[in-house]
Short mmCIF file of C-alpha atoms in Angstrom, two decimals:
data_model
loop_
_atom_site.label_atom_id
_atom_site.label_comp_id
_atom_site.label_asym_id
_atom_site.label_seq_id
_atom_site.Cartn_x
_atom_site.Cartn_y
_atom_site.Cartn_z
CA UNK A 959 124.54 174.04 122.68
CA UNK A 960 124.81 171.54 120.10
CA UNK A 961 126.19 168.28 120.65
CA UNK A 962 127.95 166.27 117.73
CA UNK A 963 127.45 163.05 117.40
CA UNK A 964 130.05 161.24 114.52
CA UNK A 965 129.41 158.24 113.42
CA UNK A 966 130.68 158.30 110.09
CA UNK A 967 132.12 155.26 108.78
CA UNK A 968 130.35 153.29 111.72
CA UNK A 969 127.81 149.91 110.62
CA UNK A 970 125.02 149.23 111.55
CA UNK A 971 123.60 149.89 114.63
CA UNK A 972 126.63 152.11 115.53
CA UNK A 973 125.12 154.65 114.55
CA UNK A 974 122.12 154.00 116.26
CA UNK A 975 123.10 153.42 119.90
CA UNK A 976 125.72 156.45 119.46
CA UNK A 977 121.92 158.79 119.10
CA UNK A 978 121.04 156.64 121.61
CA UNK A 979 124.01 157.02 123.93
CA UNK A 980 123.67 160.15 123.09
CA UNK A 981 120.00 161.16 123.99
CA UNK A 982 120.16 159.28 127.00
CA UNK A 983 122.33 162.72 128.14
CA UNK A 984 120.04 165.45 126.95
CA UNK A 985 116.34 165.45 127.50
CA UNK A 986 115.55 168.70 124.80
CA UNK A 987 117.43 170.53 122.50
CA UNK A 988 119.68 170.17 119.70
CA UNK A 989 121.93 167.44 118.46
CA UNK A 990 123.32 167.05 115.33
CA UNK A 991 124.95 163.36 114.39
CA UNK A 992 127.16 162.97 110.99
CA UNK A 993 126.70 159.44 108.65
CA UNK A 994 128.62 159.02 105.45
CA UNK A 995 125.56 156.19 104.27
CA UNK A 996 121.71 156.58 103.17
CA UNK A 997 120.25 152.88 105.28
CA UNK A 998 122.88 155.34 108.12
CA UNK A 999 120.23 158.41 107.68
CA UNK A 1000 117.43 156.75 107.31
CA UNK A 1001 118.12 154.28 110.28
CA UNK A 1002 119.04 157.20 112.36
CA UNK A 1003 115.80 159.22 111.53
CA UNK A 1004 113.62 156.65 112.13
CA UNK A 1005 115.00 156.19 115.66
CA UNK A 1006 115.66 159.63 116.25
CA UNK A 1007 111.57 160.07 116.08
CA UNK A 1008 110.79 157.32 117.94
CA UNK A 1009 112.41 158.73 121.03
CA UNK A 1010 110.29 161.41 120.20
CA UNK A 1011 112.68 164.32 118.18
CA UNK A 1012 112.05 166.51 114.71
CA UNK A 1013 114.74 166.30 112.13
CA UNK A 1014 114.95 169.69 111.53
CA UNK A 1015 116.96 169.42 108.93
CA UNK A 1016 119.59 167.22 106.45
CA UNK A 1017 121.93 168.40 104.88
CA UNK A 1018 124.19 166.68 102.40
CA UNK A 1019 127.41 167.59 101.89
CA UNK A 1020 129.51 165.50 99.11
CA UNK A 1021 129.33 161.87 100.75
CA UNK A 1022 128.46 162.52 104.29
CA UNK A 1023 124.87 163.70 105.37
CA UNK A 1024 124.67 165.57 108.41
CA UNK A 1025 121.14 164.88 110.62
CA UNK A 1026 120.15 168.94 112.68
CA UNK A 1027 117.18 166.68 115.29
CA UNK A 1028 115.58 169.60 117.92
CA UNK A 1029 113.53 168.54 121.11
CA UNK A 1030 112.05 171.63 122.79
CA UNK B 412 113.02 166.51 99.13
CA UNK B 413 112.75 161.84 97.02
CA UNK B 414 111.39 159.93 99.85
CA UNK B 415 112.56 156.40 99.82
CA UNK B 416 108.67 154.47 99.29
CA UNK B 417 111.00 151.56 100.08
CA UNK B 418 112.08 153.00 103.65
CA UNK B 419 108.74 153.04 104.80
CA UNK B 420 107.18 150.73 106.85
CA UNK B 421 105.25 149.76 103.62
CA UNK B 422 108.13 149.40 101.67
CA UNK B 423 110.30 146.49 104.14
CA UNK B 424 106.77 144.90 104.20
CA UNK B 425 106.49 145.14 100.69
CA UNK B 426 109.56 143.81 99.78
CA UNK B 427 109.42 140.73 102.73
CA UNK B 428 105.34 139.91 100.46
CA UNK B 429 107.49 140.25 97.18
CA UNK B 430 109.98 137.76 98.20
CA UNK B 431 108.31 135.19 99.84
CA UNK B 432 106.46 134.72 96.70
CA UNK B 433 109.12 134.63 95.26
CA UNK B 434 110.70 132.09 97.17
CA UNK B 435 108.54 129.20 97.22
CA UNK B 436 108.07 130.06 92.88
CA UNK B 437 111.50 129.28 92.21
CA UNK B 438 111.33 126.66 93.94
CA UNK B 439 108.37 124.90 91.89
CA UNK B 440 110.63 126.31 88.82
CA UNK B 441 113.16 123.23 90.73
CA UNK B 442 115.24 124.66 93.10
CA UNK B 443 115.49 122.36 95.53
CA UNK B 444 112.96 122.02 98.28
CA UNK B 445 112.31 124.98 100.87
CA UNK B 446 115.38 126.37 99.30
CA UNK B 447 113.42 128.75 96.69
CA UNK B 448 116.27 130.96 97.95
CA UNK B 449 119.42 130.44 100.64
CA UNK B 450 122.16 132.21 100.38
CA UNK B 451 124.25 130.22 102.64
CA UNK B 452 123.36 127.60 100.36
CA UNK B 453 123.82 128.80 97.60
CA UNK B 454 127.01 130.11 98.67
CA UNK B 455 127.97 126.31 99.56
CA UNK B 456 127.02 125.59 95.89
CA UNK B 457 128.98 128.22 93.81
CA UNK B 458 132.14 127.16 96.00
CA UNK B 459 131.68 123.69 95.28
CA UNK B 460 131.05 124.53 91.30
CA UNK B 461 134.40 126.36 91.35
CA UNK B 462 135.92 123.34 92.99
CA UNK B 463 136.60 124.91 96.61
CA UNK B 464 134.69 121.49 98.38
CA UNK B 465 134.28 118.87 96.07
CA UNK B 466 130.87 117.28 97.70
CA UNK B 467 129.33 116.26 94.48
CA UNK B 468 125.64 116.86 95.59
CA UNK B 469 126.31 120.12 96.26
CA UNK B 470 128.03 122.08 92.76
CA UNK B 471 126.58 124.94 90.92
CA UNK B 472 126.98 128.16 90.18
CA UNK B 473 124.11 129.59 91.84
CA UNK B 474 122.81 132.79 89.28
CA UNK B 475 120.45 133.93 91.99
CA UNK B 476 123.77 134.95 94.51
CA UNK B 477 124.88 137.41 91.24
CA UNK B 478 122.05 138.50 90.26
CA UNK B 479 121.94 140.04 94.15
CA UNK B 480 125.58 141.69 94.22
CA UNK B 481 124.48 143.01 90.45
CA UNK B 482 120.73 144.46 91.75
CA UNK B 483 122.23 145.77 94.77
CA UNK B 484 124.67 148.10 92.66
CA UNK B 485 122.31 149.14 90.17
CA UNK B 486 120.30 150.69 92.58
CA UNK B 487 123.01 152.32 94.58
CA UNK B 488 123.94 154.08 91.00
CA UNK B 489 120.62 154.02 89.89
CA UNK B 490 119.67 156.75 93.23
CA UNK B 491 123.75 157.80 93.48
CA UNK B 492 123.65 155.39 97.85
CA UNK B 493 127.39 154.14 95.67
CA UNK B 494 129.95 154.27 98.52
CA UNK B 495 133.11 152.34 97.82
CA UNK B 496 134.36 151.51 100.84
CA UNK B 497 136.16 149.51 103.62
CA UNK B 498 139.10 148.97 106.05
CA UNK B 499 137.11 147.97 108.84
CA UNK B 500 138.45 145.31 110.76
CA UNK B 501 138.95 143.11 107.12
CA UNK B 502 140.36 139.98 108.07
CA UNK B 503 137.96 139.67 112.02
CA UNK B 504 134.67 140.01 109.16
CA UNK B 505 136.75 137.24 107.55
CA UNK B 506 136.42 134.70 109.69
CA UNK B 507 133.03 135.31 111.20
CA UNK B 508 132.06 134.98 107.03
CA UNK B 509 133.85 131.07 107.68
CA UNK B 510 131.99 130.72 111.27
CA UNK B 511 128.62 131.38 110.08
CA UNK B 512 128.94 129.89 107.08
CA UNK B 513 129.84 127.02 109.80
CA UNK B 514 126.77 127.13 111.71
CA UNK B 515 124.06 127.51 108.78
CA UNK B 516 125.21 124.67 107.34
CA UNK B 517 125.00 122.48 110.45
CA UNK B 518 121.18 123.96 110.47
CA UNK B 519 121.35 123.98 106.42
CA UNK B 520 120.35 126.83 106.23
CA UNK B 521 120.41 130.85 106.48
CA UNK B 522 118.07 132.78 107.48
CA UNK B 523 116.33 133.18 104.96
CA UNK B 524 116.13 129.90 104.64
CA UNK B 525 114.73 128.61 108.19
CA UNK B 526 111.71 131.62 107.36
CA UNK B 527 111.32 129.51 104.29
CA UNK B 528 112.04 126.54 105.82
CA UNK B 529 108.82 127.08 108.17
CA UNK B 530 106.82 128.85 105.43
CA UNK B 531 107.59 124.73 103.68
CA UNK B 532 105.88 123.31 106.80
CA UNK B 533 109.18 121.89 108.20
CA UNK B 534 109.39 121.62 111.95
CA UNK B 535 112.39 121.49 112.43
CA UNK B 536 113.11 125.60 111.57
CA UNK B 537 111.48 126.25 114.88
CA UNK B 538 115.13 125.24 117.04
CA UNK B 539 117.23 127.26 114.37
CA UNK B 540 115.00 130.50 114.58
CA UNK B 541 115.79 129.99 117.88
CA UNK B 542 119.07 129.36 118.18
CA UNK B 543 119.56 132.26 115.39
CA UNK B 544 117.68 134.34 117.54
CA UNK B 545 119.76 134.05 121.08
CA UNK B 546 122.80 133.90 118.73
CA UNK B 547 121.69 137.85 117.79
CA UNK B 548 120.42 138.65 121.65
CA UNK B 549 124.40 137.22 122.25
CA UNK B 550 125.00 139.93 119.81
CA UNK B 551 123.46 142.74 121.71
CA UNK B 552 125.67 142.61 125.02
CA UNK B 553 128.34 142.23 123.45
CA UNK B 554 127.62 146.22 121.49
CA UNK B 555 125.72 147.69 124.70
CA UNK B 556 129.15 146.59 126.54
CA UNK B 557 131.24 148.51 123.46
CA UNK B 558 131.92 145.77 120.58
CA UNK B 559 132.41 147.88 117.86
CA UNK B 560 134.55 146.75 114.42
CA UNK B 561 135.49 150.33 114.02
CA UNK B 562 135.46 152.72 110.83
CA UNK B 563 135.11 151.77 107.65
CA UNK B 564 137.31 154.60 105.11
CA UNK B 565 136.38 155.59 101.94
CA UNK B 566 137.90 154.19 99.14
CA UNK B 567 138.92 153.77 95.20
CA UNK B 568 136.14 153.44 93.08
CA UNK B 569 137.43 150.62 91.75
CA UNK B 570 137.73 149.03 94.86
CA UNK B 571 133.81 148.91 95.02
CA UNK B 572 133.21 147.43 92.25
CA UNK B 573 135.67 143.79 92.85
CA UNK B 574 133.57 141.68 94.52
CA UNK B 575 130.75 143.28 91.89
CA UNK B 576 133.10 142.22 88.54
CA UNK B 577 134.00 139.40 90.56
CA UNK B 578 129.90 137.48 90.94
CA UNK B 579 129.57 139.65 86.78
CA UNK B 580 133.13 136.74 85.70
CA UNK B 581 130.90 134.15 88.07
CA UNK B 582 127.90 134.72 85.97
CA UNK B 583 130.10 134.58 82.60
CA UNK B 584 131.10 131.20 83.46
CA UNK B 585 127.60 130.07 83.81
CA UNK B 586 127.03 130.74 80.66
CA UNK B 587 130.88 129.80 79.05
CA UNK B 588 130.94 126.82 80.71
CA UNK B 589 126.08 125.76 80.61
CA UNK B 590 125.52 122.99 82.63
CA UNK B 591 125.33 119.49 80.31
CA UNK B 592 122.86 117.26 81.37
CA UNK B 593 124.66 113.85 83.58
CA UNK B 594 127.58 115.35 83.13
CA UNK B 595 129.75 116.12 86.15
CA UNK B 596 132.46 119.16 84.91
CA UNK B 597 132.09 121.64 81.50
CA UNK B 598 135.49 123.47 81.96
CA UNK B 599 136.21 124.98 84.93
CA UNK B 600 132.49 123.90 86.79
CA UNK B 601 131.06 121.09 88.41
CA UNK B 602 127.82 120.31 88.36
CA UNK B 603 126.09 117.74 90.10
CA UNK B 604 124.36 114.71 88.53
CA UNK B 605 122.24 114.48 91.51
CA UNK B 606 120.79 116.26 95.18
CA UNK B 607 120.59 119.13 95.99
CA UNK B 608 122.88 120.58 93.43
CA UNK B 609 121.08 119.41 90.23
CA UNK B 610 118.15 121.20 91.06
CA UNK B 611 117.30 124.97 89.82
CA UNK B 612 115.44 126.31 88.38
CA UNK B 613 116.36 128.35 84.76
CA UNK B 614 119.05 130.13 84.66
CA UNK B 615 117.74 133.47 83.06
CA UNK B 616 114.40 133.35 85.23
CA UNK B 617 117.06 132.29 88.48
CA UNK B 618 119.77 135.59 87.63
CA UNK B 619 116.47 138.53 86.69
CA UNK B 620 115.04 137.40 90.31
CA UNK B 621 118.18 137.73 91.58
CA UNK B 622 118.39 141.28 89.68
CA UNK B 623 114.87 142.73 91.16
CA UNK B 624 115.43 141.21 94.34
CA UNK B 625 118.81 142.96 94.92
CA UNK B 626 117.41 146.12 93.49
CA UNK B 627 114.75 145.63 96.30
CA UNK B 628 116.43 145.05 99.14
CA UNK B 629 119.32 147.54 98.73
CA UNK B 630 116.67 150.70 98.42
CA UNK B 631 114.76 148.32 101.94
CA UNK B 632 118.87 147.54 103.70
CA UNK B 633 116.40 144.41 104.11
CA UNK B 634 118.24 142.10 106.71
CA UNK B 635 116.95 139.10 108.94
CA UNK B 636 119.50 139.69 111.36
CA UNK B 637 118.88 143.13 111.68
CA UNK B 638 115.11 142.45 112.31
CA UNK B 639 116.39 140.93 115.68
CA UNK B 640 118.23 143.02 116.68
CA UNK B 641 116.46 145.89 116.41
CA UNK B 642 113.40 144.58 118.19
CA UNK B 643 116.25 143.15 121.14
CA UNK B 644 118.04 146.21 121.38
CA UNK B 645 115.83 149.70 120.22
CA UNK B 646 111.85 147.84 120.48
CA UNK B 647 112.38 148.44 116.81
CA UNK B 648 109.51 146.39 114.57
CA UNK B 649 110.37 147.91 111.26
CA UNK B 650 113.57 144.92 109.71
CA UNK B 651 111.16 142.03 111.72
CA UNK B 652 107.47 143.29 110.03
CA UNK B 653 109.58 142.48 106.79
CA UNK B 654 110.49 139.46 108.09
CA UNK B 655 106.92 138.66 109.30
CA UNK B 656 105.78 139.29 105.71
CA UNK B 657 108.19 137.12 104.30
CA UNK B 658 107.45 134.08 106.23
CA UNK B 659 103.82 134.45 105.60
CA UNK B 660 103.49 135.36 102.06
CA UNK B 661 106.12 132.10 101.50
CA UNK B 662 103.36 130.02 103.26
CA UNK B 663 100.57 131.01 101.32
CA UNK B 664 102.39 130.67 97.99
CA UNK B 665 103.67 127.12 99.25
CA UNK B 666 99.62 126.22 99.99
CA UNK B 667 99.03 127.69 96.78
CA UNK B 668 102.02 125.09 94.86
CA UNK B 669 101.06 122.52 97.05
CA UNK B 670 104.35 123.04 98.64
CA UNK B 671 103.17 123.14 102.68
CA UNK B 672 104.18 119.82 103.79
CA UNK B 673 103.76 120.35 107.88
CA UNK B 674 105.73 117.88 109.77
CA UNK B 675 109.77 116.94 111.26
CA UNK B 676 110.53 114.19 109.41
CA UNK B 677 111.21 113.55 105.85
CA UNK B 678 111.68 117.73 105.15
CA UNK B 679 114.08 118.31 102.45
CA UNK B 680 117.74 119.21 102.91
CA UNK B 681 117.22 119.32 106.90
CA UNK B 682 117.66 117.22 109.95
CA UNK B 683 115.61 116.09 112.97
CA UNK B 684 118.86 117.07 115.63
CA UNK B 685 116.91 119.79 117.91
CA UNK B 686 119.98 120.34 119.86
CA UNK B 687 122.34 121.15 116.48
CA UNK B 688 120.09 122.99 114.69
CA UNK B 689 119.72 125.48 117.62
CA UNK B 690 123.13 124.75 118.46
CA UNK B 691 124.66 125.44 114.40
CA UNK B 692 122.06 128.53 114.24
CA UNK B 693 123.09 130.32 117.67
CA UNK B 694 126.89 130.40 116.03
CA UNK B 695 125.95 131.41 112.52
CA UNK B 696 122.98 134.45 114.11
CA UNK B 697 126.08 135.74 116.84
CA UNK B 698 128.77 135.87 113.46
CA UNK B 699 126.19 137.83 111.77
CA UNK B 700 125.56 140.32 114.35
CA UNK B 701 128.92 140.88 115.07
CA UNK B 702 128.91 141.09 111.55
CA UNK B 703 126.74 143.40 110.78
CA UNK B 704 124.38 141.86 108.92
CA UNK B 705 122.91 139.15 107.55
CA UNK B 706 124.06 136.49 104.30
CA UNK B 707 121.62 138.54 102.08
CA UNK B 708 121.96 142.06 103.12
CA UNK B 709 126.19 141.32 103.19
CA UNK B 710 125.60 140.81 99.91
CA UNK B 711 123.89 143.27 98.90
CA UNK B 712 126.09 145.53 101.53
CA UNK B 713 128.46 144.56 98.79
CA UNK B 714 127.19 145.23 95.75
CA UNK B 715 126.96 149.47 97.40
CA UNK B 716 130.38 149.16 97.43
CA UNK B 717 131.14 148.11 100.69
CA UNK B 718 134.34 145.84 100.67
CA UNK B 719 134.20 144.98 104.39
CA UNK B 720 130.70 143.42 103.74
CA UNK B 721 132.61 141.44 100.30
CA UNK B 722 134.90 139.81 103.09
CA UNK B 723 133.16 138.60 104.54
CA UNK B 724 130.99 137.29 101.67
CA UNK B 725 133.85 135.97 100.20
CA UNK B 726 134.67 134.51 104.45
CA UNK B 727 131.26 132.47 104.15
CA UNK B 728 132.46 130.79 100.63
CA UNK B 729 135.60 129.92 101.81
CA UNK B 730 133.97 128.30 105.15
CA UNK B 731 131.32 126.45 102.67
CA UNK B 732 134.46 124.87 101.64
CA UNK B 733 136.01 124.14 104.87
CA UNK B 734 132.43 122.92 105.70
CA UNK B 735 132.15 119.79 103.54
CA UNK B 736 136.09 119.03 102.94
CA UNK B 737 136.33 118.98 106.88
CA UNK B 738 133.00 116.87 107.32
CA UNK B 739 131.78 119.74 110.05
CA UNK B 740 128.30 120.51 107.03
CA UNK B 741 124.88 118.51 108.48
CA UNK B 742 122.79 116.07 105.82
CA UNK B 743 119.44 114.44 106.03
CA UNK B 744 121.13 111.87 108.63
CA UNK B 745 121.85 114.45 110.84
CA UNK B 746 125.09 116.66 111.70
CA UNK B 747 128.32 115.39 110.21
CA UNK B 748 131.57 113.97 111.90
CA UNK B 749 132.99 117.12 113.15
CA UNK B 750 130.35 119.44 113.36
CA UNK B 751 129.63 119.47 116.62
CA UNK B 752 133.66 120.57 117.16
CA UNK B 753 132.91 122.83 114.52
CA UNK B 754 130.11 124.28 116.11
CA UNK B 755 131.99 124.57 119.74
CA UNK B 756 134.90 126.19 117.84
CA UNK B 757 132.78 128.58 116.15
CA UNK B 758 131.24 129.68 119.47
CA UNK B 759 134.61 130.22 121.11
CA UNK B 760 136.13 132.42 118.16
CA UNK B 761 132.62 134.66 118.35
CA UNK B 762 132.51 135.19 122.02
CA UNK B 763 137.03 135.84 121.79
CA UNK B 764 136.12 138.08 118.66
CA UNK B 765 133.05 139.33 121.24
CA UNK B 766 134.75 139.77 124.62
CA UNK B 767 138.44 141.51 122.63
CA UNK B 768 137.28 144.15 120.33
CA UNK B 769 134.97 146.34 122.72
CA UNK B 770 135.83 150.47 123.33
CA UNK B 771 135.43 152.05 126.36
#
């Protein structure tokens, strides 16, 4: 099951903190992170890659981003 | 997909280098010593220019600040990143802005100026920087225990324009009522006849440099508070590399321009009281951390439409008025008559906010 982290409307460093908390519970699989600023998108992607996760895809939907992260 | 160069490691390094080179050049062109750029000092001068405080030596409508917001606004529109938003505990952010400014004015500088002072040889800055890191560290403890000011909401485009419009209005005032030599007032604006407020780079150059820095800082998310916060919280060096390069570039530029004078005594717009240099920045650093950005970053976020950052900026300008009207700000002679009390109260207020605004 894909875990969803909803960090919309939250400013630094909350999105990355939420991602890291989610990563503590999940060693591998898929995580989906929702953010609504470009800066949060970059920060989340950078932090995920730093933890060995891959950014599989980023969907932009209106003013929101869905970041799909995977680790196998 | 277009990759944002400025968000890469080399991007943030380039931005740090550009700011580090331009700030000492602005000083060479007329800005005060080790104050090529200082967001706190310049917002304080703006508070003086519009008469919110009447400290005669620090009154000037600094165009760099307007440039920062306008440059960020241009970048945000050009790259489709303008996001009008707000509503994340505005009154808390306003109060954090007030005490961030009061703490910064006990030290005499924002984090940018702390780095620039160090790069100019002012060793008192070391204590300010240690205080800044200490304050940010306390902030990370709150983050780890659930501190959070809540979500912002999307809002009207025009709401995101409010602070940029204020800044455009301020710039207009500067051109309508320009500085006249040896005159303390022109129209509605107050001007310093002597002191740091009387020292400034040519208006148009300052404005253009401000716009340029605002533009690249928006692209890169340059933030001096985030630099230390990310290192402490995430062991991430990304933002810090920009701050380190800023300091190094400013040091080299100062050496070239003959502006490097190492020591503790007689440094420009600085005092030598180590404890209060440390404690002032401790309060400021904690306030920046709790509000999610250094003073510069708050201006850039405000340019992107972030109304909460705009409130923080207004808090800083009001905080400057309190700082000078109540004798809280330091001078080259040392802390103001009520500066120590202000630091203690500021710390208590920040701790109150940090402890009571946590989600389980």
